[in-house]
XYZ file of C-alpha atoms in Angstrom:
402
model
C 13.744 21.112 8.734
C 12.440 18.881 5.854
C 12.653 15.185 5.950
C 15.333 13.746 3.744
C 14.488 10.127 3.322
C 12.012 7.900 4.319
C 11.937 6.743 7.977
C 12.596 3.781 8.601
C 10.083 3.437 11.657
C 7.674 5.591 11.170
C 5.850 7.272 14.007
C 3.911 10.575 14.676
C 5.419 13.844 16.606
C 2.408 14.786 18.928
C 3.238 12.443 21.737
C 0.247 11.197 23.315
C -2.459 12.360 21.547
C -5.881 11.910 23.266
C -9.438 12.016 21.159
C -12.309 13.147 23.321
C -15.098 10.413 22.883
C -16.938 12.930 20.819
C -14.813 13.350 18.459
C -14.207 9.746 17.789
C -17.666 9.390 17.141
C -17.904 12.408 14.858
C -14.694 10.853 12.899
C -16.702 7.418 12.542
C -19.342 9.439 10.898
C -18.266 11.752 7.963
C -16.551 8.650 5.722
C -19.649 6.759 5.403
C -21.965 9.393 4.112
C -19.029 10.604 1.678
C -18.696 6.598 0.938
C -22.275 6.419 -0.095
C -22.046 9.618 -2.318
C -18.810 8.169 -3.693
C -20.594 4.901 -4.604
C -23.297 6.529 -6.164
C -21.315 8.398 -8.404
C -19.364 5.362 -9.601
C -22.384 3.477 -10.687
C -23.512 6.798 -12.507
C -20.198 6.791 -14.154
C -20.458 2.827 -15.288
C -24.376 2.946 -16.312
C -24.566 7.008 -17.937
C -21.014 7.381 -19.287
C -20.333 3.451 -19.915
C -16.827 3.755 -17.464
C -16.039 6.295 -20.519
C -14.019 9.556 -19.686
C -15.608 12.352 -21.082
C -12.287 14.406 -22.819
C -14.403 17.672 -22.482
C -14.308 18.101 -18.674
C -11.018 15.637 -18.738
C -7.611 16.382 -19.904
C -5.158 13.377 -19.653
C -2.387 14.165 -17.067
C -0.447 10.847 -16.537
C 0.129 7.242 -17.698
C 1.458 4.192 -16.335
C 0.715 0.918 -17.336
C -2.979 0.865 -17.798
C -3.505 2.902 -15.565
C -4.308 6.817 -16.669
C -4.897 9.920 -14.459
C -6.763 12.977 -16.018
C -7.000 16.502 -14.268
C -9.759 18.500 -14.688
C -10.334 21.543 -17.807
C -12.362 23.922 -16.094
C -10.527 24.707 -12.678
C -10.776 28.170 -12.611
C -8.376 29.371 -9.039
C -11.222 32.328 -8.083
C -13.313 28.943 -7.767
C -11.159 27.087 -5.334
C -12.904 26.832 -2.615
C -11.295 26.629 0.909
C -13.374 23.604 2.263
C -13.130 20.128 0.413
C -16.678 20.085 0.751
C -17.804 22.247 -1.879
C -15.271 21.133 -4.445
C -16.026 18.696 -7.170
C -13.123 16.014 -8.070
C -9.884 17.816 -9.391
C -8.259 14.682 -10.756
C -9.550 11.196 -12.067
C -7.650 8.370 -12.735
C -9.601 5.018 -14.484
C -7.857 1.884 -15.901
C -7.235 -1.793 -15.149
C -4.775 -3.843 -12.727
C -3.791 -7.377 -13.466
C -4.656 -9.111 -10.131
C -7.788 -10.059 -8.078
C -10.051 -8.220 -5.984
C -8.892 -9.659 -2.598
C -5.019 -9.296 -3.430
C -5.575 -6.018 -4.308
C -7.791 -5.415 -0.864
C -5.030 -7.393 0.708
C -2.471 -5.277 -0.609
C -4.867 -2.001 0.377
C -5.889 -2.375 3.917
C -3.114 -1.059 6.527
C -4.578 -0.473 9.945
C -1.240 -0.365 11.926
C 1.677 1.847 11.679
C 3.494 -1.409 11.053
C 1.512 -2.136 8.131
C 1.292 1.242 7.094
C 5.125 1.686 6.637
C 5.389 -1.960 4.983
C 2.371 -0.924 2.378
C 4.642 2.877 1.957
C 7.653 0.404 1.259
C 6.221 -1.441 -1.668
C 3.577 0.945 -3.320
C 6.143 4.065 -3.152
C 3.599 6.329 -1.973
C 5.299 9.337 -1.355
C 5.195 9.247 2.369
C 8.423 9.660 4.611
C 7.263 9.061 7.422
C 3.615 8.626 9.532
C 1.604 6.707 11.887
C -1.791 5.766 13.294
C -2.923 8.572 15.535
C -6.306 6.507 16.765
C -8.116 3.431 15.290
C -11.330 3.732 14.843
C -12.796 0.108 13.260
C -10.474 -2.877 13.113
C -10.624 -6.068 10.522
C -12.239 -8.929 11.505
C -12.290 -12.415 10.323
C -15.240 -12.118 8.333
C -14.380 -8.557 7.200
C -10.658 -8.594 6.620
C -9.910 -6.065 4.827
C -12.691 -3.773 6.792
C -10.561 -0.487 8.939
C -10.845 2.841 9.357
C -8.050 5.003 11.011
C -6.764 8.266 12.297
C -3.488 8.773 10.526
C -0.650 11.387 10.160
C 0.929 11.241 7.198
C 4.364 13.249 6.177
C 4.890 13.550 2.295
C 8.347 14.076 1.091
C 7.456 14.218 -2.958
C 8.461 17.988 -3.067
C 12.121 17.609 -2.577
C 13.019 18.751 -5.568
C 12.078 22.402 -4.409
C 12.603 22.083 -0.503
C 14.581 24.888 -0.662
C 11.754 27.217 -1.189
C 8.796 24.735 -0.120
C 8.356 22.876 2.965
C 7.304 19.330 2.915
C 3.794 18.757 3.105
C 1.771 16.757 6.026
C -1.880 15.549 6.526
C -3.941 14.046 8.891
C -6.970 11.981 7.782
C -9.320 9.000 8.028
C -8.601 6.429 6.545
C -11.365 3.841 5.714
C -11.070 0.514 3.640
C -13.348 -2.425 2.639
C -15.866 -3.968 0.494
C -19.468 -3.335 -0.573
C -21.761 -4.364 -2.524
C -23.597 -2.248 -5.648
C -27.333 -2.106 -6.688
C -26.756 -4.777 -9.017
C -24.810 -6.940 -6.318
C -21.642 -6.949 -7.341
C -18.962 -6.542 -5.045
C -16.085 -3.801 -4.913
C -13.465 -2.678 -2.501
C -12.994 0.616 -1.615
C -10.430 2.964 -0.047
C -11.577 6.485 1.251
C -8.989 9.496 2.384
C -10.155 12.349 4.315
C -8.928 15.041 5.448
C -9.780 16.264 9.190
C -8.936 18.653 11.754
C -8.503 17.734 14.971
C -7.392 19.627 18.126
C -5.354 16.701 19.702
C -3.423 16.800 16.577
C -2.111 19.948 15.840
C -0.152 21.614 12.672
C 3.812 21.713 12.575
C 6.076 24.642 12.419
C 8.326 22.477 9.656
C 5.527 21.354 7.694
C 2.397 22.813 5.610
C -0.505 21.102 6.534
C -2.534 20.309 3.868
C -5.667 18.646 3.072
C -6.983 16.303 0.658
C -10.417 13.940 -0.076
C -9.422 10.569 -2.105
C -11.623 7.731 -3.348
C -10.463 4.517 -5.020
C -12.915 2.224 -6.131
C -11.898 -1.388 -7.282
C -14.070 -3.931 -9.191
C -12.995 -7.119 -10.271
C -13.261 -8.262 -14.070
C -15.115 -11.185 -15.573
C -12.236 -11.752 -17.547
C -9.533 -11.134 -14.759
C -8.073 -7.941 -13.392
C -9.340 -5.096 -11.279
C -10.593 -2.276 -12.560
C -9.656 1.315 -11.107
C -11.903 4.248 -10.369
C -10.306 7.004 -8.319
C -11.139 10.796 -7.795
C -9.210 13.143 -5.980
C -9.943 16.911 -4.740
C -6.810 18.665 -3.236
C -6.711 21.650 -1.242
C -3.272 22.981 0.561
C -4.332 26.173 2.014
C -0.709 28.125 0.836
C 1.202 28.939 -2.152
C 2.497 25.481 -3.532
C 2.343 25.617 -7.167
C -0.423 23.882 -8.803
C 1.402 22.496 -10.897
C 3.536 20.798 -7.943
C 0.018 19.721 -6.433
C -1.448 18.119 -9.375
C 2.559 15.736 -9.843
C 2.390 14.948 -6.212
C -1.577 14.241 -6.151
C -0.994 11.893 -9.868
C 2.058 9.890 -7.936
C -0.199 9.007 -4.557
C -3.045 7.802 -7.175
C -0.327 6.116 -9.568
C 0.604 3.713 -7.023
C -2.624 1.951 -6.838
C -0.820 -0.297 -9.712
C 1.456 -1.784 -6.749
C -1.532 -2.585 -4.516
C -2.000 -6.021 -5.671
C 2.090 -6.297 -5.552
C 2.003 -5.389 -2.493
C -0.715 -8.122 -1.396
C 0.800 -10.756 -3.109
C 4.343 -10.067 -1.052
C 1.650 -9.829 2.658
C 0.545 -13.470 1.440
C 3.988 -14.684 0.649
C 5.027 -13.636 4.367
C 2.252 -15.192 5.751
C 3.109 -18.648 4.005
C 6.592 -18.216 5.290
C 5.303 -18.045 8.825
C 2.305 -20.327 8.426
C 5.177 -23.047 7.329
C 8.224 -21.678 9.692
C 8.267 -25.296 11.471
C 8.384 -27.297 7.730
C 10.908 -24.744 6.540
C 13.311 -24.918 9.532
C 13.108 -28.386 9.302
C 14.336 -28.654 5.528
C 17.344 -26.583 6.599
C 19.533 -29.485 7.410
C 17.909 -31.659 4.687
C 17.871 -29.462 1.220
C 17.348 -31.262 -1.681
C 20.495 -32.718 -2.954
C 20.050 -33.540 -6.619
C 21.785 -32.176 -9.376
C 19.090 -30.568 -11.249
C 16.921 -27.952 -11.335
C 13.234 -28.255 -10.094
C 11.830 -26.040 -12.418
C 13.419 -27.132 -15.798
C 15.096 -30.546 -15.003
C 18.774 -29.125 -16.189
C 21.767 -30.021 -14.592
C 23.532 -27.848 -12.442
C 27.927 -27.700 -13.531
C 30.374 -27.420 -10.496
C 31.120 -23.756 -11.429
C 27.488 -22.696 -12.009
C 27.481 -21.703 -7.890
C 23.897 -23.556 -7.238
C 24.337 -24.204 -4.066
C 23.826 -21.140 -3.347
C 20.608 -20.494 -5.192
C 17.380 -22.625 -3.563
C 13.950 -21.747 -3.361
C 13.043 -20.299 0.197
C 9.902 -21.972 0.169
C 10.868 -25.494 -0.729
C 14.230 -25.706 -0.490
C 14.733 -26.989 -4.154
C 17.767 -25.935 -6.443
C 16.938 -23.930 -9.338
C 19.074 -23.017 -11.930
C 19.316 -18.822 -12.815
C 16.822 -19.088 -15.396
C 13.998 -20.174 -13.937
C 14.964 -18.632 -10.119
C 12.252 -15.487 -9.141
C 13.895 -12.607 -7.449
C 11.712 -10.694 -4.933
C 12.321 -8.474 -2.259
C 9.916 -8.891 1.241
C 9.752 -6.345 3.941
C 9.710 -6.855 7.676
C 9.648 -5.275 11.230
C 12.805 -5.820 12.727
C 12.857 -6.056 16.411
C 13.942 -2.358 17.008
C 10.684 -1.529 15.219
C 12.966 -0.514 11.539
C 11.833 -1.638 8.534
C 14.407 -4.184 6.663
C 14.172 -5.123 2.871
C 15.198 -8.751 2.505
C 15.816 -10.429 -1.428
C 14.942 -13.695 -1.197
C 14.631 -16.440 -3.900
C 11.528 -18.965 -4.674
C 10.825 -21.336 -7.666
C 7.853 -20.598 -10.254
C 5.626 -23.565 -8.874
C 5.903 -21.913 -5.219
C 5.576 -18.431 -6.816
C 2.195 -19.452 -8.303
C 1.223 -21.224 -5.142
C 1.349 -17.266 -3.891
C -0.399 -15.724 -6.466
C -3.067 -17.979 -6.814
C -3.941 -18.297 -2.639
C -7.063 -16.723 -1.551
C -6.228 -13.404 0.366
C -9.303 -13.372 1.802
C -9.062 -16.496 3.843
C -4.717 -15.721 4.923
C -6.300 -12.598 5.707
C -9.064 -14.121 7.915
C -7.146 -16.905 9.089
C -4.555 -14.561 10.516
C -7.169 -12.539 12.589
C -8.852 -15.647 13.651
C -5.412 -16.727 15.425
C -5.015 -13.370 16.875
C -1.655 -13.206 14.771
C -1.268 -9.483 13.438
C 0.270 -9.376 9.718
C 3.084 -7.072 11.876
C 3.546 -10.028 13.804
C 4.381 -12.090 10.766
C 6.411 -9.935 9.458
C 8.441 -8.991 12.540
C 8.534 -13.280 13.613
C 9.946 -14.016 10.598
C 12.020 -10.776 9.452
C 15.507 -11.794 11.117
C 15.029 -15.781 10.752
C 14.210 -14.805 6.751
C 17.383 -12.817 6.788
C 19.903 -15.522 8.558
C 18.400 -18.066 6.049
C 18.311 -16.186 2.876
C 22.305 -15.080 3.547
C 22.880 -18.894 3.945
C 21.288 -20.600 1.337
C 20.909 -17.365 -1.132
C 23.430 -15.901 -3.845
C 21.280 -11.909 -2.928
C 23.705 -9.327 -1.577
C 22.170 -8.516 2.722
C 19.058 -6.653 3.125
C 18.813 -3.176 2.810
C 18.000 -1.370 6.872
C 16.922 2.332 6.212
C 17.588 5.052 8.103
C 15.855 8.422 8.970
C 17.750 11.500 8.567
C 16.822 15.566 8.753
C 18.296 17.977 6.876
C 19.494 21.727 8.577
């Protein structure tokens, strides 16, 4: 019975699943020493190969904005091995995302099943449903964007042939943060790895497959992030290759919505952070004629009373008026797409706060990002349909197919 859409709360099938001490401190183990060899092998890429793809071992797979995925020439299938550890990388992907280090880290880090179904909602990831099975290392105010995780994960990306294939799940760790490299300079990090553990078991609906990812993000001198990721896949049936290698290059593609996806955790947090200043401008939005971006007057049929920033409460005209879609928690534990409205000198107030310290801050106070997001989902929603001209929020729903 494969999953038709995403779930709208996602959460895992194996009821209470218990990790013997042992195990959890087996799991805490095997990311750092693959970390370290993943680190190494980044810094060999910058200083031996100048962050250059070499087009004899690389053949160019997928493109999207500057962002480019190669597979690799000489996989050969008597090769394959059955254990990820004996594999080298099967696809690369290298390129550049506008944004800073910490919004992308922001944007990367998702240590709750909350958070991970918020990230799933803005990155398009491929996942339709999962959850947290076990957490292992949680952020802290000095290290915010420091987790690691146990995690189920349920892709759906294979639809297109679910009536021969089943949909694929895993179940990995999970580990995100920052380092530093010989030379100093610091990078964030995400690491995916597959495991098998007893307290999770496989699925009579879905393949369980298994999978080894490494994203490595450095920060420009002249702005942006740059993007090293390597992949090594192994499913353990008959899936196509071909089928592996497009639903392994969409996973890695999204990367390109990380920072996206931080900027939109920072905008929530400013909604909260200000909830008592913004329910207090309710009764008292601004009343001029004008717009506070451009200065141009609003007609009688142009509808602006309808159209305010959400963080200021200003009028602005159609023109200068940002459209952009937030995701919450709503009470029931669903996840709720909400269009909401702001001006460009509150949009750039966003953009240009540190991540680092909203993501700090927020730990400091003991308020979870899911707490944000569910505090402010339904107020956000009541406001926006009063004093916005967006049709409601979009609630998912989870559905299974006979």
């Amino acid at each position: 019975m494969p999953l038709v859409l995403t779930a709208s709360r996602f959460q895992h099938p194996f009821g209470g699943a218990r990790l013997r001490p042992s195990e959890l401190a087996q799991l805490r183990l095997i990311p750092q020493t693959i970390l370290d060899e993943g680190i190494a092998t980044y810094e060999y890429f910058l200083r031996e190969h100048g962050g250059l793809v070499d087009p004899a071992q690389w053949e160019m797979f997928k493109e999207r904005e500057r962002l480019t995925i190669y597979k690799r020439r000489d996989y050969m299938p008597q090769m394959y091995s059955s254990s990820v550890h004996e594999k080298q990388p099967d696809m690369l992907m290298v390129g550049t995302v506008e944004g800073s280090l910490d919004d992308m880290m922001y944007g990367v880090v998702n240590h709750t099943t909350e958070l991970m179904r918020i990230k799933t909602a803005y990155v398009e990831d491929g996942n339709i449903n999962g959850a947290v099975v076990a957490t292992l290392e949680e952020p802290t105010a000095d290290e915010p964007f420091r987790s690691m995780t146990l995690k189920w994960a349920l892709r759906g990306d294979l639809l297109h042939v679910r009536s021969t294939v089943r949909n694929r799940d895993l179940v990995y760790v999970e580990k995100t943060g920052t380092t530093k490299l010989r030379s100093g300079e610091r990078v964030g990090y995400q690491l995916v790895r597959s495991v098998s553990i007893a307290g999770v078991p496989t699925l009579d609906w879905a393949h369980r497959s298994f999978t080894s990812i490494l994203a490595v993000f450095r920060e420009r001198w002249d702005g942006g992030v740059d993007v090293y990721a390597t992949t090594m896949l192994d499913t353990h049936h008959d899936i196509p290759r071909s089928l592996i290698h497009r639903s392994a290059a969409e996973a890695m593609i999204s990367v390109w919505k990380y920072v996206h996806c931080g900027r939109m955790k920072k905008l929530c947090w400013y909604l909260h952070s200000r909830r008592s200043e913004i329910e207090s401008t309710d009764q008292k939005l601004c009343e001029n004629g004008i717009c506070a971006t451009c200065a141009s007057k609003f007609s009688f049929l142009s509808g602006a009373k309808k159209k305010w920033c959400l963080m200021c409460s200003n009028r602005v005209c159609s023109s200068c008026r940002v459209k952009k879609t937030i995701c919450g928690i709503t009470d029931e534990g669903h996840l709720r797409q909400i269009n909401v409205n702001l001006c460009g000198r509150c949009l750039g107030v966003v953009e240009n706060a540190d991540a680092h310290a909203l993501a700090s801050a927020a730990i400091s106070t003991r308020t979870s990002e899911g707490e944000i997001m569910l505090g402010q989902t339904e107020k956000l929603f009541k406001r926006s349909r009063r004093f916005q001209s967006d049709p409601e929020p979009r609630l998912d729903h989870f559905t299974r197919s006979a």
